[in-house]
mmCIF file of C-alpha atoms and ligand atoms in Angstrom:
data_model
loop_
_atom_site.group_PDB
_atom_site.id
_atom_site.type_symbol
_atom_site.label_atom_id
_atom_site.label_comp_id
_atom_site.label_asym_id
_atom_site.label_seq_id
_atom_site.Cartn_x
_atom_site.Cartn_y
_atom_site.Cartn_z
ATOM 1 C CA UNK A 41 84.306 -47.433 -91.119
ATOM 2 C CA UNK A 42 84.895 -48.262 -87.554
ATOM 3 C CA UNK A 43 86.261 -51.694 -88.350
ATOM 4 C CA UNK A 44 88.633 -50.250 -90.468
ATOM 5 C CA UNK A 45 89.697 -47.725 -87.940
ATOM 6 C CA UNK A 46 90.352 -50.542 -85.290
ATOM 7 C CA UNK A 47 92.066 -52.366 -88.081
ATOM 8 C CA UNK A 48 94.504 -49.560 -88.902
ATOM 9 C CA UNK A 49 95.175 -48.881 -85.075
ATOM 10 C CA UNK A 50 96.122 -52.636 -84.550
ATOM 11 C CA UNK A 51 98.284 -52.221 -87.717
ATOM 12 C CA UNK A 52 100.030 -49.043 -86.382
ATOM 13 C CA UNK A 53 100.751 -50.544 -83.182
ATOM 14 C CA UNK A 54 102.028 -53.926 -84.577
ATOM 15 C CA UNK A 55 104.564 -51.498 -86.921
ATOM 16 C CA UNK A 56 105.242 -49.295 -84.514
ATOM 17 C CA UNK A 57 106.501 -51.775 -81.471
ATOM 18 C CA UNK A 58 107.043 -54.963 -83.293
ATOM 19 C CA UNK A 59 109.435 -56.560 -80.698
ATOM 20 C CA UNK A 60 106.910 -55.287 -78.001
ATOM 21 C CA UNK A 61 104.387 -57.184 -79.087
ATOM 22 C CA UNK A 62 106.207 -60.121 -79.519
ATOM 23 C CA UNK A 63 107.616 -60.219 -76.531
ATOM 24 C CA UNK A 64 104.137 -59.923 -74.747
ATOM 25 C CA UNK A 65 102.312 -62.384 -76.691
ATOM 26 C CA UNK A 66 105.292 -64.845 -76.526
ATOM 27 C CA UNK A 67 103.935 -66.800 -73.718
ATOM 28 C CA UNK A 68 100.614 -67.342 -74.838
ATOM 29 C CA UNK A 69 102.321 -68.344 -78.361
ATOM 30 C CA UNK A 70 104.845 -70.807 -76.989
ATOM 31 C CA UNK A 71 101.761 -72.338 -75.101
ATOM 32 C CA UNK A 72 99.275 -72.440 -77.856
ATOM 33 C CA UNK A 73 102.277 -73.741 -79.986
ATOM 34 C CA UNK A 74 104.198 -76.584 -78.256
ATOM 35 C CA UNK A 75 101.633 -79.375 -79.201
ATOM 36 C CA UNK A 76 101.725 -78.244 -82.677
ATOM 37 C CA UNK A 77 104.565 -80.372 -85.134
ATOM 38 C CA UNK A 78 105.528 -78.490 -88.176
ATOM 39 C CA UNK A 79 106.004 -80.859 -91.299
ATOM 40 C CA UNK A 80 107.222 -79.276 -94.333
ATOM 41 C CA UNK A 81 106.929 -82.385 -97.324
ATOM 42 C CA UNK A 82 106.851 -83.107 -101.181
ATOM 43 C CA UNK A 83 103.606 -82.540 -102.364
ATOM 44 C CA UNK A 84 101.335 -85.595 -102.604
ATOM 45 C CA UNK A 85 103.477 -87.399 -100.092
ATOM 46 C CA UNK A 86 101.383 -88.810 -97.212
ATOM 47 C CA UNK A 87 98.119 -90.621 -96.108
ATOM 48 C CA UNK A 88 96.284 -87.848 -94.694
ATOM 49 C CA UNK A 89 95.008 -90.767 -92.044
ATOM 50 C CA UNK A 90 98.169 -91.491 -91.123
ATOM 51 C CA UNK A 91 98.802 -87.660 -89.950
ATOM 52 C CA UNK A 92 95.069 -87.881 -88.260
ATOM 53 C CA UNK A 93 96.416 -90.731 -86.325
ATOM 54 C CA UNK A 94 99.475 -89.016 -85.166
ATOM 55 C CA UNK A 95 97.351 -85.960 -83.787
ATOM 56 C CA UNK A 96 95.074 -88.287 -82.000
ATOM 57 C CA UNK A 97 97.956 -90.675 -80.592
ATOM 58 C CA UNK A 98 99.956 -88.092 -78.980
ATOM 59 C CA UNK A 99 96.877 -85.500 -78.553
ATOM 60 C CA UNK A 100 98.678 -82.581 -80.427
ATOM 61 C CA UNK A 101 98.155 -80.856 -84.007
ATOM 62 C CA UNK A 102 100.057 -81.114 -87.157
ATOM 63 C CA UNK A 103 100.420 -77.898 -89.533
ATOM 64 C CA UNK A 104 101.554 -79.341 -92.766
ATOM 65 C CA UNK A 105 102.970 -77.262 -95.977
ATOM 66 C CA UNK A 106 104.380 -78.879 -99.322
ATOM 67 C CA UNK A 107 107.077 -77.798 -101.438
ATOM 68 C CA UNK A 108 107.714 -79.031 -104.864
ATOM 69 C CA UNK A 109 111.580 -79.926 -105.374
ATOM 70 C CA UNK A 110 114.971 -80.418 -103.312
ATOM 71 C CA UNK A 111 115.815 -76.436 -104.476
ATOM 72 C CA UNK A 112 112.965 -74.865 -103.068
ATOM 73 C CA UNK A 113 113.335 -76.637 -99.661
ATOM 74 C CA UNK A 114 117.054 -75.475 -99.350
ATOM 75 C CA UNK A 115 115.922 -71.993 -100.380
ATOM 76 C CA UNK A 116 113.566 -72.142 -97.422
ATOM 77 C CA UNK A 117 115.630 -73.713 -94.789
ATOM 78 C CA UNK A 118 119.208 -71.810 -95.806
ATOM 79 C CA UNK A 119 118.545 -68.106 -94.780
ATOM 80 C CA UNK A 120 117.269 -69.813 -91.303
ATOM 81 C CA UNK A 121 114.561 -72.591 -90.572
ATOM 82 C CA UNK A 122 111.033 -70.776 -90.342
ATOM 83 C CA UNK A 123 109.891 -72.925 -87.950
ATOM 84 C CA UNK A 124 109.623 -76.331 -89.349
ATOM 85 C CA UNK A 125 110.457 -79.421 -87.431
ATOM 86 C CA UNK A 126 110.226 -82.018 -89.882
ATOM 87 C CA UNK A 127 111.416 -81.920 -93.476
ATOM 88 C CA UNK A 128 112.180 -84.566 -96.085
ATOM 89 C CA UNK A 129 115.209 -84.163 -98.462
ATOM 90 C CA UNK A 130 116.097 -86.442 -100.899
ATOM 91 C CA UNK A 131 119.643 -88.335 -100.088
ATOM 92 C CA UNK A 132 122.301 -85.977 -102.030
ATOM 93 C CA UNK A 133 120.348 -82.933 -100.232
ATOM 94 C CA UNK A 134 120.982 -84.666 -96.868
ATOM 95 C CA UNK A 135 124.569 -84.412 -97.604
ATOM 96 C CA UNK A 136 124.226 -80.865 -98.771
ATOM 97 C CA UNK A 137 121.998 -79.968 -95.629
ATOM 98 C CA UNK A 138 124.104 -82.052 -93.206
ATOM 99 C CA UNK A 139 127.266 -80.242 -94.271
ATOM 100 C CA UNK A 140 126.239 -76.748 -94.046
ATOM 101 C CA UNK A 141 124.816 -77.376 -90.054
ATOM 102 C CA UNK A 142 120.834 -76.912 -91.438
ATOM 103 C CA UNK A 143 120.247 -80.519 -89.770
ATOM 104 C CA UNK A 144 119.636 -81.483 -85.900
ATOM 105 C CA UNK A 145 121.842 -84.766 -85.095
ATOM 106 C CA UNK A 146 118.669 -87.300 -84.372
ATOM 107 C CA UNK A 147 118.709 -88.830 -80.974
ATOM 108 C CA UNK A 148 118.597 -92.468 -82.028
ATOM 109 C CA UNK A 149 117.102 -93.660 -78.415
ATOM 110 C CA UNK A 150 113.977 -91.768 -79.038
ATOM 111 C CA UNK A 151 113.666 -93.437 -82.224
ATOM 112 C CA UNK A 152 113.642 -97.012 -81.681
ATOM 113 C CA UNK A 153 111.797 -98.056 -84.581
ATOM 114 C CA UNK A 154 114.848 -97.601 -86.571
ATOM 115 C CA UNK A 155 115.403 -101.205 -86.083
ATOM 116 C CA UNK A 156 112.678 -101.867 -88.686
ATOM 117 C CA UNK A 157 114.255 -100.574 -91.632
ATOM 118 C CA UNK A 158 115.793 -102.767 -94.197
ATOM 119 C CA UNK A 159 119.669 -103.166 -93.764
ATOM 120 C CA UNK A 160 120.550 -101.534 -97.330
ATOM 121 C CA UNK A 161 118.814 -98.149 -95.868
ATOM 122 C CA UNK A 162 120.994 -98.032 -92.773
ATOM 123 C CA UNK A 163 124.018 -96.143 -92.309
ATOM 124 C CA UNK A 164 123.899 -94.717 -95.951
ATOM 125 C CA UNK A 165 126.789 -93.156 -97.625
ATOM 126 C CA UNK A 166 125.523 -89.741 -97.785
ATOM 127 C CA UNK A 167 124.369 -89.710 -93.904
ATOM 128 C CA UNK A 168 127.042 -91.951 -91.958
ATOM 129 C CA UNK A 169 125.058 -93.554 -89.131
ATOM 130 C CA UNK A 170 121.954 -92.034 -89.859
ATOM 131 C CA UNK A 171 123.168 -89.179 -87.967
ATOM 132 C CA UNK A 172 120.540 -86.858 -89.750
ATOM 133 C CA UNK A 173 118.175 -88.876 -91.647
ATOM 134 C CA UNK A 174 115.914 -91.952 -91.766
ATOM 135 C CA UNK A 175 114.605 -92.819 -94.922
ATOM 136 C CA UNK A 176 110.949 -92.268 -95.591
ATOM 137 C CA UNK A 177 110.098 -93.618 -99.439
ATOM 138 C CA UNK A 178 111.964 -94.103 -102.783
ATOM 139 C CA UNK A 179 111.089 -94.502 -105.923
ATOM 140 C CA UNK A 180 112.092 -93.576 -109.505
ATOM 141 C CA UNK A 181 111.560 -90.965 -112.307
ATOM 142 C CA UNK A 182 110.359 -92.380 -115.386
ATOM 143 C CA UNK A 183 107.207 -92.131 -117.967
ATOM 144 C CA UNK A 184 103.705 -91.387 -117.057
ATOM 145 C CA UNK A 185 101.939 -91.664 -120.074
ATOM 146 C CA UNK A 186 98.401 -92.205 -121.861
ATOM 147 C CA UNK A 187 97.973 -95.328 -123.700
ATOM 148 C CA UNK A 188 95.170 -94.503 -125.414
ATOM 149 C CA UNK A 189 96.375 -91.083 -126.906
ATOM 150 C CA UNK A 190 99.970 -92.637 -127.533
ATOM 151 C CA UNK A 191 98.533 -95.874 -129.219
ATOM 152 C CA UNK A 192 101.528 -98.499 -127.334
ATOM 153 C CA UNK A 193 103.690 -98.562 -124.865
ATOM 154 C CA UNK A 194 106.842 -96.332 -124.329
ATOM 155 C CA UNK A 195 109.866 -98.101 -123.206
ATOM 156 C CA UNK A 196 112.530 -95.636 -123.942
ATOM 157 C CA UNK A 197 113.870 -91.846 -123.455
ATOM 158 C CA UNK A 198 114.195 -91.674 -126.818
ATOM 159 C CA UNK A 199 109.959 -92.508 -127.494
ATOM 160 C CA UNK A 200 109.236 -89.045 -125.924
ATOM 161 C CA UNK A 201 111.298 -87.062 -128.248
ATOM 162 C CA UNK A 202 109.647 -87.891 -131.429
ATOM 163 C CA UNK A 203 108.373 -84.775 -133.280
ATOM 164 C CA UNK A 204 104.477 -86.493 -133.308
ATOM 165 C CA UNK A 205 104.737 -85.647 -129.835
ATOM 166 C CA UNK A 206 105.484 -81.744 -130.216
ATOM 167 C CA UNK A 207 104.109 -80.143 -127.274
ATOM 168 C CA UNK A 208 102.474 -82.913 -125.643
ATOM 169 C CA UNK A 209 105.071 -83.790 -123.090
ATOM 170 C CA UNK A 210 105.942 -82.484 -119.679
ATOM 171 C CA UNK A 211 109.326 -82.620 -118.399
ATOM 172 C CA UNK A 212 110.025 -82.100 -114.529
ATOM 173 C CA UNK A 213 111.410 -78.619 -112.789
ATOM 174 C CA UNK A 214 114.207 -80.760 -111.262
ATOM 175 C CA UNK A 215 117.435 -79.655 -113.119
ATOM 176 C CA UNK A 216 119.529 -82.850 -111.776
ATOM 177 C CA UNK A 217 116.820 -85.302 -112.233
ATOM 178 C CA UNK A 218 116.201 -84.116 -115.548
ATOM 179 C CA UNK A 219 119.407 -83.660 -116.762
ATOM 180 C CA UNK A 220 120.526 -86.721 -115.252
ATOM 181 C CA UNK A 221 118.143 -88.759 -117.203
ATOM 182 C CA UNK A 222 119.268 -87.387 -120.363
ATOM 183 C CA UNK A 223 122.855 -88.068 -119.488
ATOM 184 C CA UNK A 224 121.964 -91.614 -119.179
ATOM 185 C CA UNK A 225 119.979 -91.934 -122.245
ATOM 186 C CA UNK A 226 122.994 -89.962 -123.980
ATOM 187 C CA UNK A 227 125.208 -92.781 -122.271
ATOM 188 C CA UNK A 228 127.199 -90.937 -119.594
ATOM 189 C CA UNK A 229 126.681 -91.033 -115.565
ATOM 190 C CA UNK A 230 123.933 -88.834 -114.343
ATOM 191 C CA UNK A 231 126.538 -87.587 -111.545
ATOM 192 C CA UNK A 232 129.028 -86.337 -114.640
ATOM 193 C CA UNK A 233 131.301 -83.395 -113.767
ATOM 194 C CA UNK A 234 132.423 -83.307 -117.301
ATOM 195 C CA UNK A 235 131.652 -80.464 -118.781
ATOM 196 C CA UNK A 236 130.961 -81.226 -122.684
ATOM 197 C CA UNK A 237 128.605 -84.149 -121.120
ATOM 198 C CA UNK A 238 126.733 -81.975 -119.089
ATOM 199 C CA UNK A 239 126.482 -79.737 -122.484
ATOM 200 C CA UNK A 240 125.431 -82.467 -124.941
ATOM 201 C CA UNK A 241 122.410 -83.039 -122.540
ATOM 202 C CA UNK A 242 122.047 -79.183 -122.524
ATOM 203 C CA UNK A 243 122.000 -79.171 -126.257
ATOM 204 C CA UNK A 244 119.768 -82.309 -126.457
ATOM 205 C CA UNK A 245 116.744 -80.942 -124.574
ATOM 206 C CA UNK A 246 117.259 -77.546 -126.724
ATOM 207 C CA UNK A 247 117.348 -79.633 -129.888
ATOM 208 C CA UNK A 248 114.076 -81.389 -128.754
ATOM 209 C CA UNK A 249 112.349 -78.819 -127.419
ATOM 210 C CA UNK A 250 109.194 -78.761 -129.683
ATOM 211 C CA UNK A 251 107.926 -81.636 -127.818
ATOM 212 C CA UNK A 252 108.497 -79.946 -124.102
ATOM 213 C CA UNK A 253 104.790 -78.367 -123.360
ATOM 214 C CA UNK A 254 106.086 -77.579 -119.927
ATOM 215 C CA UNK A 255 108.544 -77.787 -116.927
ATOM 216 C CA UNK A 256 106.066 -79.173 -114.314
ATOM 217 C CA UNK A 257 106.854 -79.176 -110.672
ATOM 218 C CA UNK A 258 106.089 -82.036 -108.241
ATOM 219 C CA UNK A 259 102.242 -81.867 -109.444
ATOM 220 C CA UNK A 260 102.911 -82.607 -113.174
ATOM 221 C CA UNK A 261 100.762 -85.508 -112.945
ATOM 222 C CA UNK A 262 97.700 -83.514 -113.048
ATOM 223 C CA UNK A 263 98.736 -82.068 -116.261
ATOM 224 C CA UNK A 264 98.337 -86.153 -117.725
ATOM 225 C CA UNK A 265 95.637 -86.930 -115.901
ATOM 226 C CA UNK A 266 93.633 -83.753 -116.979
ATOM 227 C CA UNK A 267 94.980 -84.297 -120.972
ATOM 228 C CA UNK A 268 96.950 -81.330 -121.165
ATOM 229 C CA UNK A 269 99.833 -83.305 -122.092
ATOM 230 C CA UNK A 270 100.357 -87.077 -123.542
ATOM 231 C CA UNK A 271 103.198 -88.248 -121.475
ATOM 232 C CA UNK A 272 104.513 -86.748 -118.032
ATOM 233 C CA UNK A 273 108.061 -87.593 -116.955
ATOM 234 C CA UNK A 274 107.315 -87.888 -113.144
ATOM 235 C CA UNK A 275 108.055 -89.512 -109.936
ATOM 236 C CA UNK A 276 106.766 -93.348 -110.168
ATOM 237 C CA UNK A 277 104.118 -92.893 -106.989
ATOM 238 C CA UNK A 278 102.711 -89.937 -108.449
ATOM 239 C CA UNK A 279 101.983 -91.432 -111.851
ATOM 240 C CA UNK A 280 100.484 -94.571 -109.878
ATOM 241 C CA UNK A 281 98.355 -92.336 -107.578
ATOM 242 C CA UNK A 282 95.931 -90.922 -110.910
ATOM 243 C CA UNK A 283 96.533 -94.632 -112.262
ATOM 244 C CA UNK A 284 94.329 -95.644 -109.481
ATOM 245 C CA UNK A 285 91.512 -93.532 -111.170
ATOM 246 C CA UNK A 286 92.440 -93.231 -114.618
ATOM 247 C CA UNK A 287 92.443 -96.725 -116.300
ATOM 248 C CA UNK A 288 94.405 -95.239 -119.418
ATOM 249 C CA UNK A 289 97.516 -94.122 -117.848
ATOM 250 C CA UNK A 290 100.750 -96.298 -117.494
ATOM 251 C CA UNK A 291 104.301 -95.812 -116.067
ATOM 252 C CA UNK A 292 107.348 -97.319 -117.498
ATOM 253 C CA UNK A 293 110.841 -96.616 -116.322
ATOM 254 C CA UNK A 294 113.084 -96.424 -119.901
ATOM 255 C CA UNK A 295 115.026 -99.347 -120.790
ATOM 256 C CA UNK A 296 118.338 -97.604 -120.478
ATOM 257 C CA UNK A 297 117.755 -96.775 -116.677
ATOM 258 C CA UNK A 298 116.699 -93.856 -114.885
ATOM 259 C CA UNK A 299 117.364 -91.938 -111.668
ATOM 260 C CA UNK A 300 116.233 -93.788 -108.572
ATOM 261 C CA UNK A 301 116.406 -91.535 -105.184
ATOM 262 C CA UNK A 302 115.788 -91.858 -101.214
ATOM 263 C CA UNK A 303 113.854 -89.406 -99.324
ATOM 264 C CA UNK A 304 114.675 -88.987 -95.766
ATOM 265 C CA UNK A 305 112.977 -87.867 -92.222
ATOM 266 C CA UNK A 306 115.267 -84.957 -90.821
ATOM 267 C CA UNK A 307 115.077 -81.949 -88.376
ATOM 268 C CA UNK A 308 116.226 -78.849 -89.717
ATOM 269 C CA UNK A 309 118.231 -77.193 -86.962
ATOM 270 C CA UNK A 310 116.362 -74.809 -84.872
ATOM 271 C CA UNK A 311 113.365 -76.756 -85.038
ATOM 272 C CA UNK A 312 110.779 -75.564 -82.312
ATOM 273 C CA UNK A 313 109.961 -79.168 -81.341
ATOM 274 C CA UNK A 314 112.793 -81.600 -81.528
ATOM 275 C CA UNK A 315 111.237 -83.966 -79.392
ATOM 276 C CA UNK A 316 107.892 -84.074 -80.668
ATOM 277 C CA UNK A 317 109.510 -84.615 -84.207
ATOM 278 C CA UNK A 318 111.405 -87.675 -83.368
ATOM 279 C CA UNK A 319 108.070 -88.931 -82.110
ATOM 280 C CA UNK A 320 106.985 -88.322 -85.345
ATOM 281 C CA UNK A 321 109.535 -90.012 -87.194
ATOM 282 C CA UNK A 322 109.190 -92.914 -84.893
ATOM 283 C CA UNK A 323 105.491 -93.103 -85.583
ATOM 284 C CA UNK A 324 106.012 -93.302 -89.309
ATOM 285 C CA UNK A 325 108.638 -96.339 -88.743
ATOM 286 C CA UNK A 326 105.869 -97.960 -87.266
ATOM 287 C CA UNK A 327 105.449 -100.925 -89.859
ATOM 288 C CA UNK A 328 101.598 -100.476 -89.694
ATOM 289 C CA UNK A 329 101.953 -96.757 -90.256
ATOM 290 C CA UNK A 330 105.163 -97.004 -92.769
ATOM 291 C CA UNK A 331 102.682 -99.329 -95.015
ATOM 292 C CA UNK A 332 99.733 -97.062 -94.661
ATOM 293 C CA UNK A 333 101.843 -94.218 -96.469
ATOM 294 C CA UNK A 334 103.739 -96.359 -99.256
ATOM 295 C CA UNK A 335 100.162 -97.689 -99.700
ATOM 296 C CA UNK A 336 98.508 -94.287 -100.143
ATOM 297 C CA UNK A 337 101.451 -92.604 -102.185
ATOM 298 C CA UNK A 338 102.782 -95.750 -104.157
ATOM 299 C CA UNK A 339 106.213 -95.350 -103.354
ATOM 300 C CA UNK A 340 108.472 -98.172 -102.305
ATOM 301 C CA UNK A 341 108.685 -98.764 -98.315
ATOM 302 C CA UNK A 342 112.217 -98.795 -97.024
ATOM 303 C CA UNK A 343 110.342 -100.435 -93.942
ATOM 304 C CA UNK A 344 111.324 -104.125 -94.162
ATOM 305 C CA UNK A 345 109.190 -105.199 -91.302
ATOM 306 C CA UNK A 346 106.012 -102.921 -92.908
ATOM 307 C CA UNK A 347 107.091 -106.030 -96.046
ATOM 308 C CA UNK A 348 107.921 -108.873 -93.867
ATOM 309 C CA UNK A 349 104.278 -108.173 -91.453
ATOM 310 C CA UNK A 350 102.213 -108.422 -94.885
ATOM 311 C CA UNK A 351 101.446 -104.680 -94.536
ATOM 312 C CA UNK A 352 102.527 -103.557 -97.803
ATOM 313 C CA UNK A 353 100.017 -104.289 -100.715
ATOM 314 C CA UNK A 354 100.827 -107.166 -102.705
ATOM 315 C CA UNK A 355 99.826 -105.844 -105.877
ATOM 316 C CA UNK A 356 102.478 -102.700 -105.274
ATOM 317 C CA UNK A 357 105.297 -105.553 -104.048
ATOM 318 C CA UNK A 358 104.689 -107.270 -106.985
ATOM 319 C CA UNK A 359 104.730 -104.328 -109.482
ATOM 320 C CA UNK A 360 108.463 -104.283 -110.904
ATOM 321 C CA UNK A 361 107.910 -100.507 -111.684
ATOM 322 C CA UNK A 362 107.625 -99.993 -107.866
ATOM 323 C CA UNK A 363 109.658 -102.617 -106.510
ATOM 324 C CA UNK A 364 112.013 -103.087 -109.223
ATOM 325 C CA UNK A 365 113.803 -106.587 -110.285
ATOM 326 C CA UNK A 366 117.469 -107.055 -109.671
ATOM 327 C CA UNK A 367 117.478 -106.637 -113.386
ATOM 328 C CA UNK A 368 115.902 -103.234 -113.419
ATOM 329 C CA UNK A 369 117.455 -102.018 -110.619
ATOM 330 C CA UNK A 370 120.648 -102.474 -112.171
ATOM 331 C CA UNK A 371 120.211 -99.568 -114.114
ATOM 332 C CA UNK A 372 118.909 -97.287 -111.502
ATOM 333 C CA UNK A 373 121.082 -94.515 -110.657
ATOM 334 C CA UNK A 374 121.284 -91.953 -107.706
ATOM 335 C CA UNK A 375 122.161 -88.521 -108.146
ATOM 336 C CA UNK A 376 125.027 -87.511 -106.049
ATOM 337 C CA UNK A 377 126.061 -84.486 -104.073
ATOM 338 C CA UNK A 378 128.806 -83.660 -106.618
ATOM 339 C CA UNK A 379 129.904 -80.135 -104.670
ATOM 340 C CA UNK A 380 131.279 -77.607 -107.176
ATOM 341 C CA UNK A 381 130.021 -79.217 -110.133
ATOM 342 C CA UNK A 382 126.716 -78.895 -109.400
ATOM 343 C CA UNK A 383 127.253 -74.901 -111.039
ATOM 344 C CA UNK A 384 127.836 -76.871 -114.227
ATOM 345 C CA UNK A 385 124.389 -77.990 -113.793
ATOM 346 C CA UNK A 386 122.881 -74.592 -112.759
ATOM 347 C CA UNK A 387 124.418 -72.915 -116.057
ATOM 348 C CA UNK A 388 123.306 -76.003 -118.320
ATOM 349 C CA UNK A 389 119.591 -75.724 -116.986
ATOM 350 C CA UNK A 390 119.528 -71.704 -117.556
ATOM 351 C CA UNK A 391 120.714 -71.997 -120.806
ATOM 352 C CA UNK A 392 117.846 -74.431 -121.625
ATOM 353 C CA UNK A 393 115.429 -72.015 -120.244
ATOM 354 C CA UNK A 394 116.748 -69.132 -122.124
ATOM 355 C CA UNK A 395 117.397 -70.583 -125.532
ATOM 356 C CA UNK A 396 113.495 -71.949 -124.930
ATOM 357 C CA UNK A 397 111.754 -68.500 -124.177
ATOM 358 C CA UNK A 398 113.822 -66.736 -126.775
ATOM 359 C CA UNK A 399 112.614 -69.225 -129.468
ATOM 360 C CA UNK A 400 109.034 -68.131 -128.367
ATOM 361 C CA UNK A 401 109.780 -64.659 -130.080
HETATM 362 C C1 N2P B 519 106.217 -87.011 -104.238
HETATM 363 C C2 N2P B 519 107.732 -86.754 -104.365
HETATM 364 C C3 N2P B 519 108.355 -87.783 -104.986
HETATM 365 C C4 N2P B 519 109.518 -87.130 -104.489
HETATM 366 N N1 N2P B 519 105.037 -86.136 -104.902
HETATM 367 C C5 N2P B 519 110.901 -87.202 -105.403
HETATM 368 N N2 N2P B 519 112.032 -86.905 -104.500
#
């Protein structure tokens, strides 16, 4: 009872003098948080050891939160950075966030390890001069599946929409990538702004809804691993991560091609620890550190020095589903920032969801 009263008293002081309390505490909080780097990254996207190594090397703490999609990241940052120092948007979202003033320009003098990056990731069209971002990892969206359950290999987007897979397929809760691969399958561009083509992709999903068990967040690979679905359309590395423990899991880039992406380290505007954030970026770009992360998450490394130095696992480098051959690479397409046409995708996506929820009743 006494504890309850004390709690109530503290609560009342808190709501009566919120600014006063914040002011009263601010010096202490600043000192305590000066050595804390706040990182906001996709789930299953780092080797935890790399975080520990950074903490040790710079005598700091890392606060690490995860998100499931670019849309979630943008929704968190747009109303005002709640205190993150590092975020990891995909290329099209670097363009969007940069143009909205949501990113801090990088001081390249604090990031000399930029020199380690492969030339093809330097000065990209979505972020000229790498003003706001440097590449972190890259990969594809493809077919994760359990070969024992399927009874053979999958090689086309069309394979997963067969009636025999009713209720056994998860797609991703990522509207541009998911509608993008359907557009590719239908023979269109994943960056189409043609309303008829986007509607055809929408109608294709609605027509084949019986196979769709779920639109999974970034952790959809767990549904496959736990046997809740037999096919999970997922990001490449997430499937390879579970394949390390489960020998029945396979990943395939469909023959029609798919979405490729690059995710990038960036500092959101108003980050409380910009210099420490630049130290972190520089640390990740060290060949051994970059390789440690890629070897763990099983995505492609943009770090040429890590590849040339022999730090990337040979088995991964030789896997064409992680490091595609030129032939496969010619069928991979980036989702670009398409400006206003994004609304057409938003509408199509909502219509898919509405059609599917209606058909449950
Ligand atoms: C890792 C997510 C990969 C990011 N879980 C896709 N852009």
